Coordinates of C-alpha atoms in Angstrom, one line a residue:
Chain A
M175 CA 0.0 0.0 0.0
T176 CA 1.3 3.4 -1.0
D177 CA 1.1 6.1 1.7
T178 CA -0.1 9.3 0.2
T179 CA -0.2 11.2 3.4
S180 CA 3.5 12.2 3.4
K181 CA 4.7 15.7 2.8
P182 CA 3.1 17.1 -0.4
G183 CA 5.3 17.9 -3.4
Y184 CA 3.4 21.2 -4.1
E185 CA 3.2 24.7 -2.5
L186 CA 0.0 26.7 -2.1
T187 CA 0.4 30.5 -1.7
E188 CA -2.4 32.9 -1.1
R189 CA -2.5 36.6 -2.0
D190 CA -5.3 38.9 -1.2
E191 CA -6.0 41.5 -3.9
G192 CA -8.9 43.4 -2.4
S193 CA -12.0 41.6 -3.3
A194 CA -10.1 38.9 -5.2
L195 CA -8.2 36.0 -3.7
V196 CA -5.4 34.6 -5.8
L197 CA -4.1 31.1 -5.1
Y198 CA -0.7 30.2 -6.5
L199 CA 0.0 26.5 -7.0
Q200 CA 3.5 25.3 -7.5
G201 CA 5.2 21.9 -7.9
R202 CA 3.8 18.5 -8.5
I203 CA 0.1 17.7 -7.7
T204 CA -0.8 14.0 -7.7
L205 CA -3.4 11.6 -6.5
G206 CA -2.4 11.6 -2.9
D207 CA -2.6 15.4 -2.7
A208 CA -6.2 15.6 -4.0
D209 CA -8.3 15.6 -0.8
L210 CA -5.9 17.7 1.3
L211 CA -5.4 20.3 -1.4
L212 CA -9.1 20.6 -2.0
A213 CA -9.7 21.1 1.8
R214 CA -6.9 23.7 2.0
M215 CA -8.2 25.7 -1.0
N216 CA -11.7 25.6 0.3
D217 CA -10.6 26.8 3.7
A218 CA -8.6 29.6 2.2
V219 CA -11.7 30.7 0.2
A220 CA -14.0 30.5 3.3
A221 CA -11.5 32.5 5.4
G222 CA -11.1 35.3 2.9
N223 CA -14.7 35.5 1.8
P224 CA -13.7 37.1 -1.6
A225 CA -15.9 38.1 -4.5
S226 CA -13.7 36.3 -6.9
V227 CA -11.1 33.6 -6.8
R228 CA -8.2 33.1 -9.3
I229 CA -6.0 30.0 -9.3
D230 CA -2.6 30.6 -10.9
L231 CA -1.2 27.4 -12.3
S232 CA 2.0 28.8 -13.9
G233 CA 4.2 27.1 -11.3
V234 CA 2.8 23.6 -11.7
S235 CA 5.4 21.2 -13.0
Y236 CA 3.1 18.2 -13.1
M237 CA -0.6 17.6 -12.4
D238 CA -2.2 14.2 -12.8
G239 CA -5.9 13.5 -13.5
A240 CA -6.8 13.5 -9.8
G241 CA -5.2 17.0 -9.5
V242 CA -7.2 18.3 -12.4
L243 CA -10.3 16.8 -10.9
T244 CA -9.5 18.7 -7.7
L245 CA -9.6 22.0 -9.6
L246 CA -12.9 21.1 -11.1
R247 CA -14.4 20.2 -7.7
L248 CA -13.1 23.5 -6.2
E249 CA -14.7 25.4 -9.1
D250 CA -18.0 23.7 -8.5
S251 CA -18.0 24.4 -4.8
I252 CA -16.9 28.1 -5.2
R253 CA -19.5 28.8 -7.9
K254 CA -22.2 27.3 -5.7
K255 CA -21.4 30.1 -3.2
G256 CA -21.9 32.7 -6.0
V257 CA -18.2 33.6 -6.1
S258 CA -16.6 34.0 -9.5
F259 CA -13.8 31.5 -10.3
T260 CA -11.0 31.7 -12.9
L261 CA -8.0 29.6 -13.7
V262 CA -5.2 31.6 -15.0
R263 CA -1.9 30.8 -16.8
V264 CA -3.0 27.2 -17.3
P265 CA -0.2 25.2 -18.9
E266 CA -1.2 23.7 -22.2
E267 CA -0.8 20.1 -21.0
I268 CA -3.3 20.6 -18.1
R269 CA -5.7 22.3 -20.5
R270 CA -5.5 19.2 -22.7
V271 CA -6.3 16.9 -19.8
M272 CA -9.3 19.1 -18.9
G273 CA -10.5 18.8 -22.5
L274 CA -10.7 15.0 -22.1
I275 CA -12.9 15.2 -19.0
D276 CA -16.6 14.8 -19.4
R277 CA -17.7 17.3 -16.7
E278 CA -21.3 16.5 -16.9
G279 CA -20.6 12.8 -16.6
L280 CA -18.9 13.4 -13.2
T281 CA -22.3 14.1 -11.6
R282 CA -24.6 12.1 -13.8
S283 CA -26.4 9.2 -12.1
P284 CA -25.4 5.7 -13.0
L285 CA -27.7 4.0 -15.5
R286 CA -28.3 1.4 -12.8
A287 CA -28.6 2.1 -9.1
E288 CA -26.0 0.5 -6.8
G289 CA -27.3 -2.8 -5.5
G290 CA -28.5 -2.1 -1.9
P291 CA -29.4 -4.5 0.9
V292 CA -32.3 -6.8 0.1
G293 CA -35.2 -7.1 2.5
I294 CA -36.0 -10.4 4.2
V295 CA -39.2 -11.0 2.3
E296 CA -37.6 -10.2 -1.1
G297 CA -34.6 -12.3 -0.1
L298 CA -36.7 -15.3 0.9
G299 CA -38.8 -14.9 -2.3
S300 CA -35.8 -14.7 -4.7
A301 CA -34.1 -17.6 -2.8
S302 CA -37.2 -19.7 -3.2
V303 CA -37.4 -19.0 -6.9
R304 CA -33.7 -19.8 -7.3
I305 CA -34.0 -23.1 -5.4
S306 CA -37.0 -24.2 -7.4
E307 CA -35.4 -23.3 -10.7
D308 CA -32.2 -25.1 -9.6
F309 CA -34.3 -28.1 -8.7
A310 CA -36.0 -28.1 -12.1
A311 CA -32.7 -27.8 -13.9
M312 CA -31.3 -30.7 -11.9
M313 CA -34.3 -32.9 -12.6
A314 CA -34.3 -32.0 -16.3
F315 CA -30.6 -32.9 -16.5
L316 CA -31.3 -36.2 -14.7
G317 CA -34.0 -37.0 -17.3
D318 CA -31.5 -36.3 -20.1
L319 CA -28.9 -38.4 -18.3
V320 CA -31.3 -41.4 -17.9
A321 CA -32.3 -41.2 -21.5
A322 CA -28.6 -41.2 -22.5
V323 CA -27.9 -44.2 -20.3
I324 CA -30.8 -46.1 -21.8
H325 CA -29.6 -45.3 -25.3
L326 CA -26.1 -46.5 -24.5
L327 CA -27.3 -49.7 -22.8
R328 CA -29.0 -50.5 -26.1
H329 CA -25.9 -49.3 -28.1
P330 CA -22.9 -50.2 -25.9
R331 CA -20.5 -49.7 -28.8
E332 CA -21.2 -46.0 -28.6
V333 CA -19.8 -45.7 -25.1
R334 CA -16.4 -44.0 -25.1
W335 CA -14.7 -46.8 -23.2
E336 CA -11.3 -45.1 -23.3
D337 CA -12.7 -42.2 -21.5
V338 CA -14.3 -44.6 -19.0
F339 CA -10.9 -46.1 -18.2
F340 CA -9.4 -42.7 -17.9
Y341 CA -11.9 -41.6 -15.3
V342 CA -11.6 -45.0 -13.5
R343 CA -8.0 -44.1 -13.0
R344 CA -8.6 -40.5 -12.2
V345 CA -11.5 -41.1 -9.7
G346 CA -10.4 -44.4 -8.4
A347 CA -6.7 -45.2 -8.6
E348 CA -5.6 -41.6 -7.9
G349 CA -8.0 -41.5 -4.9
L350 CA -6.6 -44.6 -3.2
P351 CA -4.0 -42.8 -0.9
I352 CA -6.5 -40.2 0.6
V353 CA -9.3 -42.7 1.0
G354 CA -6.9 -45.2 2.6
L355 CA -5.5 -42.6 5.0
I356 CA -8.8 -41.2 6.1
S357 CA -10.3 -44.6 6.5
I358 CA -7.5 -45.9 8.7
L359 CA -7.6 -42.8 10.8
I360 CA -11.4 -43.0 11.2
G361 CA -11.0 -46.7 12.3
L362 CA -8.3 -45.7 14.8
I363 CA -10.5 -42.9 16.3
I364 CA -13.6 -45.0 16.6
A365 CA -11.7 -47.9 18.2
F366 CA -9.8 -45.6 20.6
M367 CA -12.9 -43.6 21.7
S368 CA -15.1 -46.7 22.1
S369 CA -12.4 -48.6 23.9
L370 CA -12.2 -45.9 26.6
Q371 CA -15.9 -46.8 27.5
L372 CA -16.0 -50.5 26.8
K373 CA -12.8 -51.2 28.8
Q374 CA -14.6 -50.1 31.9
F375 CA -17.0 -53.0 31.5
G376 CA -14.4 -55.6 30.4
A377 CA -16.0 -55.6 27.0
S378 CA -13.0 -54.6 24.9
I379 CA -13.6 -57.4 22.5
Y380 CA -16.7 -55.5 21.3
V381 CA -14.5 -52.7 20.0
A382 CA -14.0 -54.9 16.9
S383 CA -17.7 -55.4 16.4
L384 CA -18.4 -51.7 16.9
V385 CA -15.7 -50.6 14.4
A386 CA -16.7 -53.2 11.8
V387 CA -20.4 -52.4 12.0
A388 CA -19.9 -48.6 12.0
I389 CA -17.4 -48.7 9.1
V390 CA -19.2 -51.2 6.9
R391 CA -22.7 -50.1 7.4
E392 CA -22.3 -46.3 7.5
L393 CA -18.9 -44.7 7.6
G394 CA -17.2 -46.6 4.8
P395 CA -19.8 -45.7 2.1
I396 CA -20.5 -42.2 3.2
M397 CA -16.9 -41.1 4.0
T398 CA -15.7 -42.5 0.7
A399 CA -18.6 -40.8 -1.2
I400 CA -17.9 -37.5 0.5
L401 CA -14.2 -37.7 -0.3
V402 CA -14.9 -38.6 -4.0
A403 CA -17.5 -35.8 -4.2
G404 CA -14.8 -33.4 -3.0
R405 CA -12.2 -34.7 -5.4
S406 CA -14.2 -35.7 -8.5
A407 CA -17.6 -33.8 -8.5
S408 CA -15.6 -30.6 -8.3
A409 CA -13.3 -31.8 -11.1
F410 CA -16.2 -32.8 -13.3
A411 CA -17.9 -29.4 -12.8
A412 CA -14.6 -27.5 -13.4
E413 CA -13.8 -29.5 -16.6
I414 CA -17.3 -29.2 -18.2
G415 CA -17.7 -25.6 -17.0
T416 CA -14.4 -24.6 -18.6
M417 CA -15.5 -26.4 -21.8
R418 CA -18.6 -24.3 -21.8
V419 CA -16.7 -21.1 -21.3
N420 CA -14.4 -22.1 -24.3
D421 CA -17.4 -23.0 -26.5
E422 CA -16.1 -26.6 -26.6
V423 CA -19.6 -28.0 -25.6
D424 CA -21.2 -26.0 -28.4
A425 CA -18.5 -27.4 -30.8
L426 CA -19.5 -30.9 -29.8
V427 CA -23.2 -30.2 -30.5
T428 CA -22.4 -28.7 -33.9
M429 CA -20.4 -31.8 -34.8
G430 CA -23.4 -33.9 -34.1
F431 CA -22.5 -35.3 -30.7
D432 CA -24.8 -35.4 -27.7
P433 CA -22.7 -33.7 -25.0
I434 CA -24.3 -35.8 -22.3
R435 CA -23.5 -39.1 -23.9
F436 CA -20.0 -37.8 -24.9
L437 CA -19.1 -36.1 -21.6
V438 CA -21.3 -37.3 -18.8
V439 CA -21.9 -41.0 -19.3
P440 CA -18.2 -42.1 -19.3
K441 CA -17.8 -40.2 -16.0
L442 CA -21.0 -41.8 -14.6
I443 CA -19.9 -45.4 -15.6
A444 CA -16.5 -44.9 -14.2
T445 CA -17.7 -43.5 -10.9
V446 CA -20.3 -46.3 -10.5
I447 CA -17.6 -48.9 -11.1
V448 CA -15.0 -47.3 -8.9
L449 CA -17.0 -46.0 -5.8
P450 CA -18.1 -49.5 -4.6
L451 CA -14.6 -50.7 -5.0
L452 CA -13.2 -47.7 -3.1
T453 CA -15.8 -48.4 -0.4
L454 CA -14.6 -52.0 0.1
Y455 CA -11.1 -50.6 0.2
A456 CA -12.1 -48.0 2.8
D457 CA -13.9 -50.7 4.8
L458 CA -10.7 -52.8 4.9
F459 CA -8.6 -49.9 6.0
G460 CA -11.1 -48.8 8.6
I461 CA -11.1 -52.2 10.2
L462 CA -7.3 -52.2 9.9
G463 CA -7.2 -48.9 11.8
G464 CA -9.4 -50.4 14.6
M465 CA -7.2 -53.5 14.7
I466 CA -4.1 -51.4 15.4
V467 CA -5.8 -50.0 18.5
G468 CA -7.2 -53.5 19.4
V469 CA -3.8 -55.1 19.2
A470 CA -1.6 -52.3 20.5
G471 CA -3.9 -51.0 23.2
L472 CA -6.4 -53.7 24.2
D473 CA -4.2 -56.8 24.3
L474 CA -6.3 -58.5 21.6
T475 CA -4.7 -60.7 19.0
A476 CA -5.1 -59.8 15.3
Y477 CA -6.8 -63.2 14.7
T478 CA -9.4 -62.6 17.5
Y479 CA -10.0 -59.1 16.3
L480 CA -10.6 -60.1 12.7
Q481 CA -12.8 -63.1 13.7
E482 CA -14.9 -60.8 15.9
S483 CA -15.1 -58.3 13.0
Q484 CA -16.1 -61.0 10.5
R485 CA -18.9 -62.3 12.9
S486 CA -20.4 -58.8 13.1
I487 CA -20.6 -58.1 9.4
S488 CA -23.5 -59.7 7.5
V489 CA -23.4 -60.2 3.8
F490 CA -26.7 -58.3 3.6
F491 CA -25.2 -55.1 5.1
L492 CA -22.1 -55.5 3.0
N493 CA -24.2 -55.7 -0.2
A494 CA -26.3 -52.8 1.0
S495 CA -23.2 -50.7 1.5
L496 CA -22.1 -51.5 -2.0
V497 CA -25.6 -50.5 -3.4
K498 CA -25.4 -47.3 -1.4
A499 CA -22.0 -46.6 -2.9
A500 CA -23.3 -47.1 -6.4
V501 CA -26.2 -44.7 -5.7
F502 CA -23.8 -42.2 -4.3
A503 CA -21.6 -42.5 -7.4
C504 CA -24.6 -41.6 -9.5
I505 CA -25.3 -38.5 -7.4
I506 CA -21.6 -37.5 -7.7
A507 CA -21.5 -37.8 -11.5
W508 CA -25.0 -36.3 -12.0
I509 CA -24.4 -33.2 -9.8
G510 CA -20.8 -32.7 -10.8
C511 CA -21.6 -32.7 -14.5
Q512 CA -24.9 -30.8 -14.1
R513 CA -23.2 -27.9 -12.3
G514 CA -20.6 -27.8 -15.0
F515 CA -23.3 -27.5 -17.7
Q516 CA -24.9 -24.7 -15.7
V517 CA -21.9 -22.4 -16.3
R518 CA -23.1 -19.6 -18.6
G519 CA -20.8 -16.6 -18.2
G520 CA -17.1 -16.4 -17.7
V521 CA -14.5 -18.2 -15.7
E522 CA -15.7 -16.9 -12.3
E523 CA -18.8 -19.0 -12.8
V524 CA -16.6 -22.1 -13.0
G525 CA -15.4 -21.5 -9.5
A526 CA -19.0 -21.1 -8.3
A527 CA -20.1 -24.3 -10.1
T528 CA -17.2 -26.2 -8.6
T529 CA -18.2 -25.2 -5.1
S530 CA -21.9 -25.8 -5.7
A531 CA -21.1 -29.3 -7.1
V532 CA -19.3 -30.3 -3.9
V533 CA -21.9 -28.8 -1.6
T534 CA -24.9 -30.1 -3.4
A535 CA -23.5 -33.6 -3.9
T536 CA -22.5 -33.9 -0.3
L537 CA -25.9 -32.7 0.9
L538 CA -27.7 -35.2 -1.4
I539 CA -25.4 -38.0 -0.3
V540 CA -26.2 -37.4 3.3
V541 CA -30.0 -37.1 2.6
V542 CA -30.0 -40.3 0.6
D543 CA -27.9 -42.1 3.2
S544 CA -30.5 -41.1 5.8
A545 CA -33.2 -42.6 3.6
F546 CA -31.2 -45.8 3.2
A547 CA -30.8 -46.0 7.0
V548 CA -34.6 -45.9 7.5
V549 CA -35.4 -48.3 4.7
L550 CA -32.7 -50.8 5.7
N551 CA -34.0 -50.8 9.2
Y552 CA -37.3 -52.3 8.0
L553 CA -35.7 -54.9 5.6
Chain B
M247 CA 6.5 24.4 -17.5
K248 CA 8.1 22.1 -20.1
G249 CA 5.3 19.6 -20.1
N250 CA 2.9 17.8 -17.9
R251 CA 5.3 15.0 -17.3
D252 CA 6.1 13.4 -14.0
T253 CA 9.9 13.4 -14.7
A254 CA 12.5 15.9 -15.6
Q255 CA 13.3 14.1 -18.9
G256 CA 12.9 15.6 -22.3
P257 CA 10.6 14.4 -25.1
D258 CA 13.2 12.4 -26.9
D259 CA 14.4 10.4 -23.9
P260 CA 13.6 6.7 -24.1
V261 CA 11.2 5.5 -21.5
I262 CA 11.9 1.9 -22.2
V263 CA 15.2 0.5 -23.5
V264 CA 15.5 -3.1 -24.4
E265 CA 19.2 -4.2 -24.7
S266 CA 20.4 -7.4 -26.3
L267 CA 17.3 -9.2 -25.2
T268 CA 17.1 -13.0 -25.7
A269 CA 14.0 -14.8 -24.6
G270 CA 12.2 -18.1 -25.2
F271 CA 10.5 -21.1 -23.7
G272 CA 12.6 -24.1 -22.6
E273 CA 15.0 -25.0 -25.4
T274 CA 13.1 -22.8 -27.9
T275 CA 14.5 -19.3 -28.5
I276 CA 11.9 -16.8 -29.8
L277 CA 13.7 -13.5 -29.5
E278 CA 17.5 -13.2 -30.0
N279 CA 19.6 -10.2 -29.3
V280 CA 16.7 -7.7 -29.7
N281 CA 17.5 -4.0 -29.1
L282 CA 14.9 -1.2 -29.1
K283 CA 13.9 2.0 -27.5
V284 CA 10.5 3.4 -26.8
L285 CA 10.5 7.2 -26.9
R286 CA 8.5 9.4 -24.6
G287 CA 5.0 10.2 -25.9
E288 CA 5.2 8.0 -29.0
I289 CA 2.8 5.3 -30.1
L290 CA 5.0 2.4 -31.0
C291 CA 3.3 -0.6 -32.7
I292 CA 5.0 -4.0 -32.6
V293 CA 3.7 -6.2 -35.4
G294 CA 4.5 -9.6 -36.8
G295 CA 2.9 -12.9 -37.6
S296 CA 1.8 -15.5 -35.1
G297 CA 4.6 -16.9 -33.0
C298 CA 7.1 -14.1 -33.8
G299 CA 7.4 -13.1 -30.1
K300 CA 5.3 -10.0 -30.0
S301 CA 3.5 -11.0 -26.8
T302 CA 6.7 -12.4 -25.3
L303 CA 8.4 -9.0 -25.9
L304 CA 5.4 -7.2 -24.3
K305 CA 5.5 -9.4 -21.3
Q306 CA 9.3 -8.7 -21.0
M307 CA 8.6 -5.0 -21.0
I308 CA 6.0 -5.2 -18.3
G309 CA 8.1 -7.5 -16.2
L310 CA 5.8 -10.5 -16.3
I311 CA 8.7 -12.7 -17.5
R312 CA 12.4 -12.3 -17.2
P313 CA 14.8 -12.3 -20.1
D314 CA 17.1 -15.3 -20.6
N315 CA 19.7 -12.7 -21.5
G316 CA 19.9 -9.0 -21.9
R317 CA 18.1 -6.1 -20.0
V318 CA 14.8 -4.3 -20.1
L319 CA 15.1 -0.8 -18.6
V320 CA 11.9 1.0 -17.7
G321 CA 12.5 4.6 -16.7
G322 CA 16.2 3.7 -16.3
D323 CA 15.6 0.8 -14.0
D324 CA 16.5 -2.8 -15.0
I325 CA 13.2 -4.5 -14.1
A326 CA 14.8 -7.9 -13.8
A327 CA 17.2 -6.5 -11.2
V328 CA 15.1 -4.3 -9.0
D329 CA 13.6 -5.4 -5.7
D330 CA 9.9 -6.2 -5.5
E331 CA 9.0 -2.8 -3.9
R332 CA 10.7 -0.9 -6.7
L333 CA 9.2 -3.2 -9.3
N334 CA 5.7 -2.5 -7.9
R335 CA 6.4 1.2 -8.1
I336 CA 7.5 0.9 -11.7
R337 CA 4.3 -1.1 -12.5
R338 CA 2.1 1.6 -11.0
G339 CA 3.6 3.9 -13.7
I340 CA 2.4 1.6 -16.4
G341 CA -1.0 0.5 -17.5
V342 CA -1.8 -2.6 -19.5
L343 CA -4.9 -3.4 -21.6
F344 CA -4.9 -7.1 -22.1
Q345 CA -6.3 -8.9 -25.1
S346 CA -9.1 -10.4 -23.1
D347 CA -9.8 -7.1 -21.3
A348 CA -9.1 -9.0 -18.0
L349 CA -11.9 -7.3 -16.1
F350 CA -12.9 -9.2 -13.0
G351 CA -16.3 -10.7 -13.5
S352 CA -17.2 -10.7 -9.9
M353 CA -16.8 -6.9 -9.6
T354 CA -18.8 -4.1 -11.2
L355 CA -17.1 -1.9 -13.8
G356 CA -16.7 0.9 -11.2
E357 CA -15.1 -1.5 -8.8
N358 CA -12.8 -2.8 -11.5
V359 CA -11.7 0.7 -12.4
A360 CA -11.3 1.7 -8.7
L361 CA -9.2 -1.4 -7.9
P362 CA -5.7 0.1 -8.6
L363 CA -6.7 3.1 -6.3
S364 CA -7.2 0.7 -3.4
G365 CA -3.4 0.4 -3.1
F366 CA -3.2 4.0 -1.9
K367 CA -4.0 5.3 1.6
G368 CA -5.5 8.7 2.3
I369 CA -7.9 9.0 -0.6
S370 CA -11.6 9.6 0.3
A371 CA -14.3 7.4 -1.2
E372 CA -15.8 10.5 -2.9
T373 CA -12.5 11.2 -4.7
V374 CA -12.3 7.6 -5.7
Q375 CA -15.8 7.7 -7.1
L376 CA -15.1 10.9 -9.0
I377 CA -11.8 9.5 -10.5
V378 CA -13.7 6.4 -11.6
R379 CA -16.4 8.6 -13.3
M380 CA -13.7 10.8 -14.9
K381 CA -11.9 7.8 -16.3
L382 CA -15.1 6.1 -17.5
G383 CA -16.0 9.5 -19.1
M384 CA -12.7 9.5 -21.0
V385 CA -13.6 6.1 -22.6
N386 CA -17.3 7.0 -23.2
L387 CA -18.7 4.7 -20.5
V388 CA -20.3 7.3 -18.2
G389 CA -23.2 5.7 -16.2
Y390 CA -22.0 2.1 -16.5
E391 CA -20.1 1.9 -13.2
N392 CA -22.7 -0.4 -11.6
H393 CA -22.8 -2.8 -14.5
Y394 CA -20.9 -6.1 -14.4
P395 CA -18.5 -7.0 -17.2
A396 CA -20.8 -9.8 -18.4
E397 CA -23.5 -7.3 -19.1
L398 CA -21.3 -5.2 -21.4
S399 CA -20.5 -5.7 -25.1
G400 CA -16.9 -6.7 -26.2
G401 CA -16.1 -3.1 -27.2
M402 CA -17.4 -1.7 -23.9
R403 CA -15.4 -4.2 -21.9
K404 CA -12.3 -3.2 -23.9
R405 CA -12.9 0.4 -23.1
G406 CA -13.6 -0.5 -19.4
G407 CA -10.2 -2.3 -19.4
L408 CA -8.6 0.8 -20.8
A409 CA -10.2 3.0 -18.1
R410 CA -8.8 0.7 -15.4
A411 CA -5.4 0.7 -17.1
M412 CA -5.5 4.6 -17.1
V413 CA -6.7 5.1 -13.6
L414 CA -3.3 5.9 -12.1
D415 CA -2.4 8.2 -15.0
P416 CA 0.4 5.9 -16.2
Q417 CA 3.3 7.3 -18.2
I418 CA 3.2 4.2 -20.5
L419 CA 0.2 2.2 -21.7
F420 CA 0.6 -1.2 -23.2
F421 CA -2.0 -2.8 -25.4
D422 CA -2.0 -6.5 -26.3
E423 CA -4.1 -6.9 -29.5
P424 CA -6.5 -4.1 -28.6
S425 CA -8.9 -4.6 -31.5
A426 CA -9.0 -8.4 -31.4
G427 CA -12.6 -9.6 -31.5
L428 CA -14.1 -6.1 -32.1
D429 CA -16.3 -5.1 -34.9
P430 CA -15.1 -2.2 -37.2
I431 CA -17.2 0.4 -35.4
N432 CA -15.9 -0.6 -31.9
S433 CA -12.4 -0.9 -33.3
A434 CA -12.6 2.6 -34.8
E435 CA -13.9 4.0 -31.5
L436 CA -10.9 2.4 -29.7
E437 CA -8.5 3.8 -32.2
T438 CA -10.0 7.3 -31.7
L439 CA -9.6 6.8 -27.9
I440 CA -6.0 5.7 -28.3
R441 CA -5.1 8.7 -30.4
G442 CA -7.1 11.1 -28.2
I443 CA -5.4 9.8 -25.0
N444 CA -2.0 10.0 -26.6
A445 CA -2.5 13.5 -27.8
G446 CA -4.3 14.7 -24.7
L447 CA -2.3 13.1 -21.9
G448 CA 1.0 12.6 -23.7
T449 CA 1.0 9.0 -22.7
T450 CA 3.6 6.7 -24.3
M451 CA 1.9 3.8 -25.9
V452 CA 3.2 0.4 -26.9
I453 CA 0.7 -1.6 -29.0
V454 CA 1.2 -5.2 -29.9
S455 CA -1.0 -6.2 -32.8
H456 CA -1.3 -8.0 -36.0
Q457 CA -4.2 -5.8 -37.2
V458 CA -2.3 -4.0 -40.0
D459 CA -5.0 -1.4 -40.7
L460 CA -5.1 -0.3 -37.0
V461 CA -1.4 -0.2 -36.8
L462 CA -1.0 1.9 -40.0
R463 CA -3.6 4.4 -38.7
V464 CA -2.4 4.9 -35.1
A465 CA 1.4 4.2 -35.1
H466 CA 4.0 6.9 -34.9
R467 CA 6.6 4.1 -35.3
I468 CA 6.3 0.5 -36.3
L469 CA 8.6 -2.4 -35.3
M470 CA 8.2 -5.6 -37.2
L471 CA 9.3 -8.9 -35.7
D472 CA 9.8 -12.0 -37.7
R473 CA 9.8 -15.6 -36.4
G474 CA 12.6 -16.8 -38.7
A475 CA 14.8 -13.8 -37.9
K476 CA 14.0 -14.1 -34.1
G477 CA 14.0 -10.4 -33.9
I478 CA 13.3 -7.0 -35.6
V479 CA 13.3 -7.0 -39.4
A480 CA 12.0 -3.4 -39.9
A481 CA 11.6 -0.2 -38.0
G482 CA 10.2 3.2 -38.9
S483 CA 7.2 5.3 -39.3
P484 CA 4.4 3.9 -41.5
E485 CA 5.3 6.3 -44.3
E486 CA 9.0 5.5 -44.0
L487 CA 8.3 1.8 -44.2
R488 CA 5.8 2.3 -47.1
N489 CA 8.3 4.3 -49.1
T490 CA 11.6 2.5 -48.3
A491 CA 11.0 -1.0 -47.1
T492 CA 12.1 -3.5 -49.7
D493 CA 12.1 -6.7 -47.5
P494 CA 9.3 -8.9 -48.9
R495 CA 8.3 -10.0 -45.4
V496 CA 7.6 -6.4 -44.5
R497 CA 5.8 -5.6 -47.7
N498 CA 3.7 -8.7 -47.6
F499 CA 2.7 -8.1 -44.0
L500 CA 2.1 -4.4 -43.9
F501 CA 1.5 -3.3 -47.5
R502 CA 0.0 -6.4 -49.2
G503 CA -1.6 -5.3 -52.5
E504 CA 0.5 -2.1 -52.7
A505 CA 3.2 -1.7 -55.4
A506 CA 6.7 -2.5 -54.2
V507 CA 9.2 0.3 -53.7
G508 CA 10.5 1.4 -57.1
G509 CA 7.9 -0.8 -58.8
R510 CA 5.5 0.3 -61.5

């Protein structure tokens, strides 16, 4: 930040000539001098109460646009008081700058008023409209996506399999380190926290059951889905959003390709393949994390821990967690791509679409997981 | 008063000196041993075909990339050698209108134009607002301060970018392909502004463009770069080049369709 409050590079001298006040300006007048100079000149005029004011600019070596603006503002304020105002010995360069300034434009109202604070009712109303429009757009896109999937099920040769394998690697293989690390830490935390309670009742062996059930039934699928939403829904939105900004999507359409079949379906297939596998991987690492606590802190053997874990996990719940993972995968691909297609303006909308993709996908994953919890309870 | 210039230098002093500049990307050399001077108050147009190094030279002059070899002196300072504080001070003395206008889409036009002023303390909000209006008035955009860039046409965005580039009264204005993507009317309006600002404020201008008609209309001096030569192949005023240039690369690029020097 540049400090403009330091000593000014100009001098202001006043001379009283009877009813006229003459102000001599000398030196350099720049942006930082504007406010102080205006105040000083106004004070001088107010103190002298003259019938006319003359500003002599012959000693000015440099005056920038802000300096010239200061003179115009002074003129306006002096003329409002009914005092005559004259600029004398104005250097040609300053005169030329003045010639470029649209004086009427300085006070003209903007074509559009500045956006002020929105009232509660108006805010609620516009938010409701926005949400309902957003919901309609999501549903319309889902309809297009389902139609594209049905078409490609009937014509599997049209699927861009090389893109599917690319996204399998991008969404799955490249996500293995972070999913593994988070899962093992979640397993460690659950085992450690539950062991503090269960140890008091001599029920340490149930730590294995608790970790296995929590990880396989709930935390494995949902944590993996949220991690993949963070990594991949954002990437899908950014990729497609940037393509929209660069007219690449329009180019696809003009070449006769359906952008949903071309861009979205490979991502959807890849995510549906990969997320259940990542979930199994997360389950294994979560149980491993719990086993570390069990073996190191609870004097259990690895064999006992694994046997207890195996006993607590039913095939039904394992299958249910894989189905959940597949549904979450659909949500991630659907929302990530839909947010990308929503980009209309410039690059700043790509950032907004990316954020929105992660937030919406995460929200929907949690809502759908809650619905699964209720439904599975009755099965 | 000799002139409304923020230095004690005379009109023929160079404001930018490029000495033995070599630049490129990786193993590829684009510019080799380039020497040039930009004189105070002139409109210098740098022209050439795609890939000849026009934009690279521009980026060297505004300190966005450093030369592999040689020096770029702006106001006497080697911009690759000065510290960051000095470099920022030098940059406040220059304005750049980018090819894509580079207005921030999340800000209104007024906020975009006011942005460079936010680096200064001690300026009242009223002064900032008036400076913004003054600069918007200079580019014929009075009243549009509350519009967002997405709501403006390509020509208006370019002029908005110019208002932002001019807000600190720079001594040097750089233009990267100023008329790219503009229709003839908007392009002509921008040309008028360029000439008017140069004449009115005495601002030195460096324009990088391959739009020959614009260059021939606004340039005081033209430098032509060539990809094969990796440097300057012609320099002079449009009239000098029209009357004296015999190099077929120059004639083909600048005066296609006109008779060659000495031709019938």
